[in-house]
Every structure is written in C-alpha cells, then in structure tokens.
mmCIF file of C-alpha atoms in Angstrom:
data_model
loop_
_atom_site.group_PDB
_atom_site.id
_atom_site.type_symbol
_atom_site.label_atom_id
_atom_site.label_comp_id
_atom_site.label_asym_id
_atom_site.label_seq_id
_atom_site.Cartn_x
_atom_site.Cartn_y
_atom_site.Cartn_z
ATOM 1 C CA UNK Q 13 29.523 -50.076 -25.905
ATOM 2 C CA UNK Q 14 26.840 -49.579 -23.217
ATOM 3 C CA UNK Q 15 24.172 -51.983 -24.179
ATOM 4 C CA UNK Q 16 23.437 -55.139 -22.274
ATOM 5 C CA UNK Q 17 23.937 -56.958 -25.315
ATOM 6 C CA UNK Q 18 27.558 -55.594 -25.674
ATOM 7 C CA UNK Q 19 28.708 -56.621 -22.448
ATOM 8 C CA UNK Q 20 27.530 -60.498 -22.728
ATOM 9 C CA UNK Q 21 29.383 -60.548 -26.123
ATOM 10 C CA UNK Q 22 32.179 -58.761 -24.451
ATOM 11 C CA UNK Q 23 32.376 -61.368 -21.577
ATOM 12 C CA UNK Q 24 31.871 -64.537 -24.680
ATOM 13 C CA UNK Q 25 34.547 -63.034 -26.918
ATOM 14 C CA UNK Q 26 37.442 -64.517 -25.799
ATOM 15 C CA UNK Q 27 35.778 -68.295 -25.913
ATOM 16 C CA UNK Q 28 34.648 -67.634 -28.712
ATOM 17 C CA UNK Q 29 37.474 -66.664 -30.750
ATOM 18 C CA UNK Q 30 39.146 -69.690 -29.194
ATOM 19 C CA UNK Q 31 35.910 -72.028 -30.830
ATOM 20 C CA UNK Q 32 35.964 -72.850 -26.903
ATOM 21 C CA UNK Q 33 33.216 -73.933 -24.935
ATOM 22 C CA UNK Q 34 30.420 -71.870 -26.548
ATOM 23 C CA UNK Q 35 27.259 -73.357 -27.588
ATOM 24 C CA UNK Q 36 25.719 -72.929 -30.791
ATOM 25 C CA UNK Q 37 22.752 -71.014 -29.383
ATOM 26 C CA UNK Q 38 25.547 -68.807 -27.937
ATOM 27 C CA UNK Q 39 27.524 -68.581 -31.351
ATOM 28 C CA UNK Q 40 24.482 -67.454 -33.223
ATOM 29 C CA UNK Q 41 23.816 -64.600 -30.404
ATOM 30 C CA UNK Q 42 27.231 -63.313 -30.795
ATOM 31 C CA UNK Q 43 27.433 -63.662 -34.680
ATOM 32 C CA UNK Q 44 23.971 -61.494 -34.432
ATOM 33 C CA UNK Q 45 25.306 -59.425 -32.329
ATOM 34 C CA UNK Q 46 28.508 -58.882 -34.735
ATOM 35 C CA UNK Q 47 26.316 -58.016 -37.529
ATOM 36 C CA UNK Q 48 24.302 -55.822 -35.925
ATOM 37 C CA UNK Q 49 26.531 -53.637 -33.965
ATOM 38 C CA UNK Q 50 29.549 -51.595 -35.492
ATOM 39 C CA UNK Q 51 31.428 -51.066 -32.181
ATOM 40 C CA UNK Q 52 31.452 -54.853 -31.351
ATOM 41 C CA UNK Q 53 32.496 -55.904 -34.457
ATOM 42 C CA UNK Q 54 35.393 -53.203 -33.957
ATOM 43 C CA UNK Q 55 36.535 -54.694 -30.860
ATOM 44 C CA UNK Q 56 36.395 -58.554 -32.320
ATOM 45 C CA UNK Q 57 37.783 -57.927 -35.025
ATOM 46 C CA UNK Q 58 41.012 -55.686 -33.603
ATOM 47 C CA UNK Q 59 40.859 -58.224 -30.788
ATOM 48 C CA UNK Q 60 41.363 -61.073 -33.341
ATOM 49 C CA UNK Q 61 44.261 -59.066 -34.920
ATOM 50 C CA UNK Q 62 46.572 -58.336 -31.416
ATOM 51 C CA UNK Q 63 45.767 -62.561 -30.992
ATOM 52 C CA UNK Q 64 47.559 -63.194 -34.010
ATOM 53 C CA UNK Q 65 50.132 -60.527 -33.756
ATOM 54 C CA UNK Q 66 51.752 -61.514 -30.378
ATOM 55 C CA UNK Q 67 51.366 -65.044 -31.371
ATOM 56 C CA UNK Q 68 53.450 -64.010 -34.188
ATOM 57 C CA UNK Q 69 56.047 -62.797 -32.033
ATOM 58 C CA UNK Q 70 59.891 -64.581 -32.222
ATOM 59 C CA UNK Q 71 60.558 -66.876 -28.672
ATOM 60 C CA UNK Q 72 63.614 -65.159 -27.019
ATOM 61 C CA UNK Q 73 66.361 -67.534 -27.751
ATOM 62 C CA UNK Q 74 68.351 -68.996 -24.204
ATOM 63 C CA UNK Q 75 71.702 -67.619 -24.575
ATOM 64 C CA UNK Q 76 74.892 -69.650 -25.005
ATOM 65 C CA UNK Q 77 76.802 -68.325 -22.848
ATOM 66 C CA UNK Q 78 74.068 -68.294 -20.307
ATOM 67 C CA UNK Q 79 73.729 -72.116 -20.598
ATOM 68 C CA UNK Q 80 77.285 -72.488 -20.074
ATOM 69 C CA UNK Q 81 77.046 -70.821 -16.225
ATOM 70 C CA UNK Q 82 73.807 -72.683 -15.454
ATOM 71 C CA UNK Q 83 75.590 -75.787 -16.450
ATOM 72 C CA UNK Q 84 78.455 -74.287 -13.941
ATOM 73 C CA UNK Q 85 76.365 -72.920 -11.544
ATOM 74 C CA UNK Q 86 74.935 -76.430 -10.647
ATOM 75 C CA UNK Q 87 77.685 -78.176 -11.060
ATOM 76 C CA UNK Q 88 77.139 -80.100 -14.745
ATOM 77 C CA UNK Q 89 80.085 -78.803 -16.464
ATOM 78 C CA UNK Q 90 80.897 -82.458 -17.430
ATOM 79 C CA UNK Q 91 77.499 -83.092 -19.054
ATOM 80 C CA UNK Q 92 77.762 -79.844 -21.332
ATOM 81 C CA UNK Q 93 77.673 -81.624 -24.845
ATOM 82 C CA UNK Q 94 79.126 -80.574 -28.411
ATOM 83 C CA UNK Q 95 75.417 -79.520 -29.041
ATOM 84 C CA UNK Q 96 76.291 -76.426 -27.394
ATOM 85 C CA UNK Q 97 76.928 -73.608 -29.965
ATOM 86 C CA UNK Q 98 80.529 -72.525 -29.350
ATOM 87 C CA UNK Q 99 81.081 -68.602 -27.355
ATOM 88 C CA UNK Q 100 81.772 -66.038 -29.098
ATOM 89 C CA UNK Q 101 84.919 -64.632 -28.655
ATOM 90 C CA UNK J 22 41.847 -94.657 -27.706
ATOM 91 C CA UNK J 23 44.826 -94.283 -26.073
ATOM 92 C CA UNK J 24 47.368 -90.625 -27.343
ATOM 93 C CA UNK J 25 50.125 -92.645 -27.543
ATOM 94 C CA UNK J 26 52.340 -89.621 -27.692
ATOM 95 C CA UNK J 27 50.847 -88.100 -24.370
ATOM 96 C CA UNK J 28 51.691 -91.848 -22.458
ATOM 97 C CA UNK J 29 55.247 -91.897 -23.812
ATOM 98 C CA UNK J 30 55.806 -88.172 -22.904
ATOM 99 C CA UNK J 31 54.191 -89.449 -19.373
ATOM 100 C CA UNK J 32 56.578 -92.115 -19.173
ATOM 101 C CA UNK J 33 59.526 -90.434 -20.046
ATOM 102 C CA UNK J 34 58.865 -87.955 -17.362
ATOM 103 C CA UNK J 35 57.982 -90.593 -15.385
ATOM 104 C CA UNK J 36 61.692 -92.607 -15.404
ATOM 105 C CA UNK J 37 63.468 -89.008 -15.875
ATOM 106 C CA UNK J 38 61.854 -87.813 -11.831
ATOM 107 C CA UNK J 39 62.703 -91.484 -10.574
ATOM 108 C CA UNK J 40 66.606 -91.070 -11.596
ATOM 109 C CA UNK J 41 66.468 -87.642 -10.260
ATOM 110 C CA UNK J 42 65.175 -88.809 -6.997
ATOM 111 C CA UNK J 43 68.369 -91.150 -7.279
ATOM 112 C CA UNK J 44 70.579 -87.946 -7.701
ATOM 113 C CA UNK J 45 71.263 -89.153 -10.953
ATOM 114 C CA UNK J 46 73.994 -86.174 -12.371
ATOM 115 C CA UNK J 47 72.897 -87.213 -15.614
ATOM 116 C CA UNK J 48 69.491 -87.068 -15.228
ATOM 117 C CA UNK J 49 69.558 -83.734 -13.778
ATOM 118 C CA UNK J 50 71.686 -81.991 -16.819
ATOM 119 C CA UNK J 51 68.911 -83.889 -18.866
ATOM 120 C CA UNK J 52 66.246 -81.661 -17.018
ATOM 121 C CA UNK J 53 68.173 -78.869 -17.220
ATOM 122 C CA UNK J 54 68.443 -79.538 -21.123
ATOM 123 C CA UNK J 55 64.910 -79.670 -21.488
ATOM 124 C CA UNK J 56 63.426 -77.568 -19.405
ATOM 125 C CA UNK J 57 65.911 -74.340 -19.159
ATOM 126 C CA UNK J 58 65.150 -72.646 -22.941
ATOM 127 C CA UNK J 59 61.299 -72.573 -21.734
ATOM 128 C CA UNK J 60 61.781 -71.335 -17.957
ATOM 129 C CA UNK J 61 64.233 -68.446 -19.329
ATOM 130 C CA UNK J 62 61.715 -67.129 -21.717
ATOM 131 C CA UNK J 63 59.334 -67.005 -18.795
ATOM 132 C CA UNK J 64 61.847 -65.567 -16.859
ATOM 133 C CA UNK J 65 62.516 -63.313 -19.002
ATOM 134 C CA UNK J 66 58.886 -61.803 -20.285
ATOM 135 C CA UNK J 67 57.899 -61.565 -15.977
ATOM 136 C CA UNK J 68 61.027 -59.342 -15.345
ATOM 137 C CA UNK J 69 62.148 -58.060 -18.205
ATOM 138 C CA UNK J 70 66.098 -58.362 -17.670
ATOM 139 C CA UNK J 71 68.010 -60.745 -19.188
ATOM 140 C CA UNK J 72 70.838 -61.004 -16.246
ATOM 141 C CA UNK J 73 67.697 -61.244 -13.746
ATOM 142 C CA UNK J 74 65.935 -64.021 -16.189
ATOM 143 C CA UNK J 75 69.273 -66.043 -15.679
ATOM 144 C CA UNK J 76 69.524 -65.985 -11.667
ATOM 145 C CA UNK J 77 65.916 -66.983 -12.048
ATOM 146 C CA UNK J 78 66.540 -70.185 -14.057
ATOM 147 C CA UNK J 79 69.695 -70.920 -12.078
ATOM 148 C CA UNK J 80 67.622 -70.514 -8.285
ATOM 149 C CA UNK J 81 64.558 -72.345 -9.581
ATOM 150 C CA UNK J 82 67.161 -75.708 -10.686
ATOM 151 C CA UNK J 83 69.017 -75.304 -7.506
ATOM 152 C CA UNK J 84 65.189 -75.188 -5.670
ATOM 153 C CA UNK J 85 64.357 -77.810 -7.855
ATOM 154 C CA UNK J 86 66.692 -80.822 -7.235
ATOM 155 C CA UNK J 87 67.104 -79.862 -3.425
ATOM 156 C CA UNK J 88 63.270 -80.418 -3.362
ATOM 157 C CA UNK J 89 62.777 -82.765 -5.598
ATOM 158 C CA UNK J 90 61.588 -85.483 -2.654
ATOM 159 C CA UNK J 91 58.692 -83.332 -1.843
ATOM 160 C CA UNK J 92 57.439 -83.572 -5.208
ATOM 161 C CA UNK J 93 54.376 -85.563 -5.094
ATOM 162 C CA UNK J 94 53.701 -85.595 -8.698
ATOM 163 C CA UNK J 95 50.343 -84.103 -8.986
ATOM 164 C CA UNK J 96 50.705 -81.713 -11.573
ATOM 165 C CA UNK J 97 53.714 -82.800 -14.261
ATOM 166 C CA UNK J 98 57.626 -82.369 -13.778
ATOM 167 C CA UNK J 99 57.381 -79.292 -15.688
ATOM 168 C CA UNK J 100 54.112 -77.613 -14.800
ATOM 169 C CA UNK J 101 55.728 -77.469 -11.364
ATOM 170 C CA UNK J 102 59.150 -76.297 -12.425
ATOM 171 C CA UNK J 103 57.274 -73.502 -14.552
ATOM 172 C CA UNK J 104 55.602 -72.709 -10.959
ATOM 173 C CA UNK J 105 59.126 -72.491 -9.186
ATOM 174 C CA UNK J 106 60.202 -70.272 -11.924
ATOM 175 C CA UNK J 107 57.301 -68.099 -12.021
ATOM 176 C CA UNK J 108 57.136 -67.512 -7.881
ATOM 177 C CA UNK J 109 61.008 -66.558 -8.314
ATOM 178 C CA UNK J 110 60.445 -64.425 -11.374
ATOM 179 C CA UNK J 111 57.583 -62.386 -9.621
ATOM 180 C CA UNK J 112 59.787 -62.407 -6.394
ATOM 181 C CA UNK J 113 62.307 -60.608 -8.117
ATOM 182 C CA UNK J 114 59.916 -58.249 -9.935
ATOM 183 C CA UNK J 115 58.842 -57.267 -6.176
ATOM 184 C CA UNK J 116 61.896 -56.279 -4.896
ATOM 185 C CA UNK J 117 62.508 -54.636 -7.842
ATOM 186 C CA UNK J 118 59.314 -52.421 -8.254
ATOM 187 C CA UNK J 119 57.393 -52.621 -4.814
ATOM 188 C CA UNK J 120 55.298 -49.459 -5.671
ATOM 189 C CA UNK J 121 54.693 -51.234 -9.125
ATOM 190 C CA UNK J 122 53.437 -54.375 -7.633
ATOM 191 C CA UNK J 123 51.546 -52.751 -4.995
ATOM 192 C CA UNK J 124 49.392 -51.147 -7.697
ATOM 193 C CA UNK J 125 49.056 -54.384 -9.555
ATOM 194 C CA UNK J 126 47.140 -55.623 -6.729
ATOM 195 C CA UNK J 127 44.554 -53.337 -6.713
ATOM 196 C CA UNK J 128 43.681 -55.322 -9.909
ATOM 197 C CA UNK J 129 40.256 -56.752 -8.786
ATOM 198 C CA UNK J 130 39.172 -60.103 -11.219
ATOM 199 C CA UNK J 131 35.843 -58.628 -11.056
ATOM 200 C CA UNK J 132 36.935 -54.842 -12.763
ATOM 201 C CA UNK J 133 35.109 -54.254 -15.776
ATOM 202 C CA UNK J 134 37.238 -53.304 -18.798
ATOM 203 C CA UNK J 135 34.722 -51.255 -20.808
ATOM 204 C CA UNK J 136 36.247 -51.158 -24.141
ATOM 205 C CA UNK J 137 37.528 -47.114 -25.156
ATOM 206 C CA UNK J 138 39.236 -47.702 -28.299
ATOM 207 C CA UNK J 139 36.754 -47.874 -31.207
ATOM 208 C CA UNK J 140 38.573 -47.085 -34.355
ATOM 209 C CA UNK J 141 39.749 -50.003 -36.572
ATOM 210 C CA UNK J 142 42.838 -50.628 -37.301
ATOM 211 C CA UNK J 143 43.250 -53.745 -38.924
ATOM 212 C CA UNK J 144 43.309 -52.425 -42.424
ATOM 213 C CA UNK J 145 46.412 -51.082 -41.898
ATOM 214 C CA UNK J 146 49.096 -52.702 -44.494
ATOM 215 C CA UNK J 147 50.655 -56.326 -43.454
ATOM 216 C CA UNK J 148 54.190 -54.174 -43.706
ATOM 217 C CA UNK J 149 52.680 -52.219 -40.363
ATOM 218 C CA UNK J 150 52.207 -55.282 -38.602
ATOM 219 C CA UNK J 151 55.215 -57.002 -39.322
ATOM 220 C CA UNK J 152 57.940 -53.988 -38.975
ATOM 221 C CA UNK J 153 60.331 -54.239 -36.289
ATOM 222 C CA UNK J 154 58.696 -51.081 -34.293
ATOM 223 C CA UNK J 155 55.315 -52.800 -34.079
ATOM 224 C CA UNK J 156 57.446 -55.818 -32.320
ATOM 225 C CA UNK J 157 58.884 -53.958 -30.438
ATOM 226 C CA UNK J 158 55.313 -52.189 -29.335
ATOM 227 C CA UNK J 159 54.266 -55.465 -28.835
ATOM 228 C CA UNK J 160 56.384 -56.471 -26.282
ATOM 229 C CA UNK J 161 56.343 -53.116 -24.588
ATOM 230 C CA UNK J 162 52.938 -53.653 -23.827
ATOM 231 C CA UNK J 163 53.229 -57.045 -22.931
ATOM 232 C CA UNK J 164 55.779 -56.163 -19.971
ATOM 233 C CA UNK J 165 53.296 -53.323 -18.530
ATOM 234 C CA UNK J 166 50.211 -55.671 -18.246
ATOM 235 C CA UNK J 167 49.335 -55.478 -14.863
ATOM 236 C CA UNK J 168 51.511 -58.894 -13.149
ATOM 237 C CA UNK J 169 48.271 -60.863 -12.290
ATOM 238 C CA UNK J 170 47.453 -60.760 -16.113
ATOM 239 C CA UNK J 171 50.971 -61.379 -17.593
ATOM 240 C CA UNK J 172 51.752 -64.022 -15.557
ATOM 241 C CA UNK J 173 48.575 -65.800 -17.170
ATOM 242 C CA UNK J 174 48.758 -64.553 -20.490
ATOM 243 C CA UNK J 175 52.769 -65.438 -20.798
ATOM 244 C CA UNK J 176 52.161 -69.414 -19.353
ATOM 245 C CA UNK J 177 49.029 -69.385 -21.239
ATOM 246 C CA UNK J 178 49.482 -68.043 -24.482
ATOM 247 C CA UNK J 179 52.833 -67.730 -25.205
ATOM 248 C CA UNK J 180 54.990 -70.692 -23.572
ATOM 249 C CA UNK J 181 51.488 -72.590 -24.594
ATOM 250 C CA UNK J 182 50.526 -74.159 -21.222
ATOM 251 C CA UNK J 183 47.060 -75.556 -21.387
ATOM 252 C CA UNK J 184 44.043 -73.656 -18.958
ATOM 253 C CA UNK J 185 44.637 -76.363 -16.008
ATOM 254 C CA UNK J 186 48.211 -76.765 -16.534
ATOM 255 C CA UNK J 187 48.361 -73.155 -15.860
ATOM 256 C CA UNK J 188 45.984 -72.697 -12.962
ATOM 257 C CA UNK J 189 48.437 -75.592 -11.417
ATOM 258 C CA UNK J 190 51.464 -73.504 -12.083
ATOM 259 C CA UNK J 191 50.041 -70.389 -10.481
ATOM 260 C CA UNK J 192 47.427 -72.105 -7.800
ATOM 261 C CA UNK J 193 44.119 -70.730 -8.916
ATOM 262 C CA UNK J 194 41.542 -71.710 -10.463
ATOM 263 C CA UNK J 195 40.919 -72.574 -13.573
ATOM 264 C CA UNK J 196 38.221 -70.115 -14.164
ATOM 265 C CA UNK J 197 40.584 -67.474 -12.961
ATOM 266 C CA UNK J 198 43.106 -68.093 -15.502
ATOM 267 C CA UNK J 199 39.972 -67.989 -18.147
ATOM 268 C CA UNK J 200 38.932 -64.361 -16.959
ATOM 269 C CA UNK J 201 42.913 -63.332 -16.878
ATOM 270 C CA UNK J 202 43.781 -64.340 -20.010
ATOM 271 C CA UNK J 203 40.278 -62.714 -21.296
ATOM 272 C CA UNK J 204 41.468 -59.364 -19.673
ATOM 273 C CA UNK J 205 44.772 -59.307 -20.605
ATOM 274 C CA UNK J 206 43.729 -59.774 -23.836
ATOM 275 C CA UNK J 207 41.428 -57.054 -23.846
ATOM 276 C CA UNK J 208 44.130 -55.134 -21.948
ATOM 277 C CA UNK J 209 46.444 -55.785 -24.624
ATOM 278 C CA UNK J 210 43.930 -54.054 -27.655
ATOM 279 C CA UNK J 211 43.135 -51.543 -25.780
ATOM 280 C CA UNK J 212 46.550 -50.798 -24.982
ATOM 281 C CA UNK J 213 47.921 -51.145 -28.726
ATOM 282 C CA UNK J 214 44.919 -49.392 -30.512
ATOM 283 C CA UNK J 215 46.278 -45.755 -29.867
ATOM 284 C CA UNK J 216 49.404 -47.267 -31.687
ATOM 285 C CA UNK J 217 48.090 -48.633 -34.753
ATOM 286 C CA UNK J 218 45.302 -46.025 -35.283
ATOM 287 C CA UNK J 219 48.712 -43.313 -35.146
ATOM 288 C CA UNK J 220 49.886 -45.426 -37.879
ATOM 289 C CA UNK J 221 46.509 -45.804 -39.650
ATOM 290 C CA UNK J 222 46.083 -41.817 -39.439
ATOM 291 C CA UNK J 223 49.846 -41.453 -40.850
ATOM 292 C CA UNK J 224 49.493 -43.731 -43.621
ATOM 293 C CA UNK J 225 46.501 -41.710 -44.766
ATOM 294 C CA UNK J 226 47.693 -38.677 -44.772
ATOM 295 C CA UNK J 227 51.468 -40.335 -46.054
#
C-alpha cells in the first residue's frame, strides 16, 4: 500500500462504492487498479463488507417510558396518545 | 418534474413551524412525536448512555421551542433540531471525557490513514457476521471513532441525513463531511479487521 496508484484509489474508494460522483475514466482506473493489485482489492472489498455490516445494524428503539417523561418534562402530558405502548410494571 | 412527495413533506413542515411559532401545544407534542425516536438514537450513539441520551432529547425540545423565533428556516425543521441535539450530545460527551475529547482534536482532516490491515476477511461464514458478538463489536467500534468522525458517520450513514443536510447540521462543509465519512469508514475496517481475521484464524483451525 505504498504506490502512488494506491493512494488515489484509496482517496476514490469511498465515492466509488457509493456509484457517487466518479467519472467513467475514473471508474475504469480504479477497476484497473482492483485487478491489478491484491492489497487494494483487500481493502475494497473488506471496506465494502463493514458498509454493509453496520448498515445492517438494528436502530435503538426510543424507550416507553422515556417518552412518557419527555412528554412530562415539557409539559404535554395531555397530548400523550393511546399509541403509546403501555409501562411495564 | 416536480417530487411531489419532497413538496408535501415541505409543506407539512412548513404549516407544522408556523403553529409552533403560534405556541400551538399541539403542534409542539406533534414535533416531539416525530422528531424524538430519531434525535435519541443520535443521542444515544454520540454518548453512549441511555439516561444521558434522554436529558439530551429533553434540553434540545426545551432549546427548541424557546428558540423557535430565531429560526430562519434555512436548513429544514429537522436538520436544525438534529444540530441542537448533536451540539448537546457532544457537550455532554465533553464534560464527561475532557482528556478524551482533547485527543479527538488532534484529529487533523488532512491525516493520512495508510491502510495496516491486509488480510481478508470477508469469507468468513454469514453466521460470523450476523452473531450477536460481531454486533456488539460493531457498535464498540462505532462509539471509539474519534468524535469529529462519528458525529459524521452517525448523521450521515446511519440516521441517513443526506451530504448537505449534514454539513448544515454540523456547520462545515460539505466536502468535510465527504472526507469524514471516508475516514471513518476506513477507521471503522481498520478497526474491525483484527476482529474478524481472529475469527477467520479460529474457524480454520475449529
């Protein structure tokens, strides 16, 4: 991971992944590039991978019961609804 | 032609800001509704405590509505409720971890990250990927990004903000939210890759 060549596909990868803002002249560099080098193709490809894995990842949900004192805590008790799942006990 | 679901969205927002303005009770639990779920989770991935998360999302409502006539409207209702949030969040993170934060800011934009980790991983088994303990590694790693990067990547990638919607939120550049998210993605692999190779090198011998 030393050559020139490495570092400007380095600096592209992200775009590129993304199918952002790359030209086709650029896409055809990096895709050489892939092809031709081992090490980059190690880091796109494992790069790729952690994309989809945190993407992947369950939301944290917003807790009932933390609702309920935000609702309190600003003074919209009266607006809470039935939508809101009942505490547990 | 006109995204007809973009000018709806843009007039919803549009009458739901004017009632607020009013002091409209309603209108302001209808904010709350909307916007809370989102502003936690931020919350929530910047300090990493659940309790702290909730003070965050109550201050940043309070904040909100008491300066809700200074809102010019230049970036959208929520874009600037996500940059309420994310200045309390980070405020909190500060006088939690000082020493922490004071290293995050020798984070230059312009630091090379010189990839180390060369072995690859992704042949591992889908069941390695998707086990709790890999989650769990996951968002480990996420909370120790340095803050300029997680602050980025989290708006950016995982509450979904676009690139200028995000450089709103945190008052940079859009550029500098390109070259964040590009580190902290980089950060991320090279962060992780010790992980999985473990588990590569273990299923192999396994």
């Amino acid at each position: 991971m030393d050559k020139a060549q490495c570092e400007r596909l380095l600096e592209a990868l992200s775009d590129y992944l993304d199918g952002e803002s790359a030209s086709s002249e650029l896409c055809a560099e990096i895709e050489r590039q892939l092809a031709e080098c081992a090490d980059c193709r190690v880091v796109a490809d494992t790069l790729r991978k952690v994309i989809a894995l945190y993407r992947s990842l369950p939301q944290p949900g917003f807790p009932a019961a933390a609702r309920l004192r935000l609702y309190q805590a600003l003074g919209l008790e009266a607006f809470l609804d039935d939508e809101c799942p009942p505490e547990v006990q | 032609m006109v995204n007809r679901a973009a000018t709806d969205e843009d007039d919803a927002e549009r009458l739901l800001l004017q009632r607020l303005r009013n002091g409209d009770k309603s209108a302001c639990a209808q904010c709350v509704e909307r916007y809370s779920p989102a502003l936690y989770r931020l919350a929530l991935r910047l300090t990493g405590d659940a309790a702290a998360a909730e003070d965050v999302v109550q201050e940043t409502f309070l904040n909100a509505f008491k300066a809700i006539d200074s809102f010019e409207g230049r970036s959208s209702l929520s874009t600037w409720l996500y940059r309420i949030a994310a200045n309390a969040a980070l405020m909190h993170v500060r006088r939690q971890q000082p020493l922490m934060v004071s290293l995050d800011d020798m984070f230059s934009d312009d630091d090379k990250l010189v990839p180390q980790a060369l072995f690859d991983w992704c042949c591992l088994p889908e069941r390695d990927f998707e086990a709790s303990e890999t989650r769990a590694e996951l968002e480990r790693a996420i909370r120790e990004l340095p803050e300029k990067l997680r602050v980025v990547f989290v708006l950016r990638e995982l509450e979904g903000l676009s690139t200028d919607a995000t450089a709103e939120a945190l008052a940079v550049s859009p550029d500098v939210v390109k070259t964040r998210l590009h580190r902290a993605r980089l950060w991320l692999r090279e962060r992780l890759s010790p992980y999985f190779m473990d588990r590569a090198l273990a299923g192999k011998e396994g």
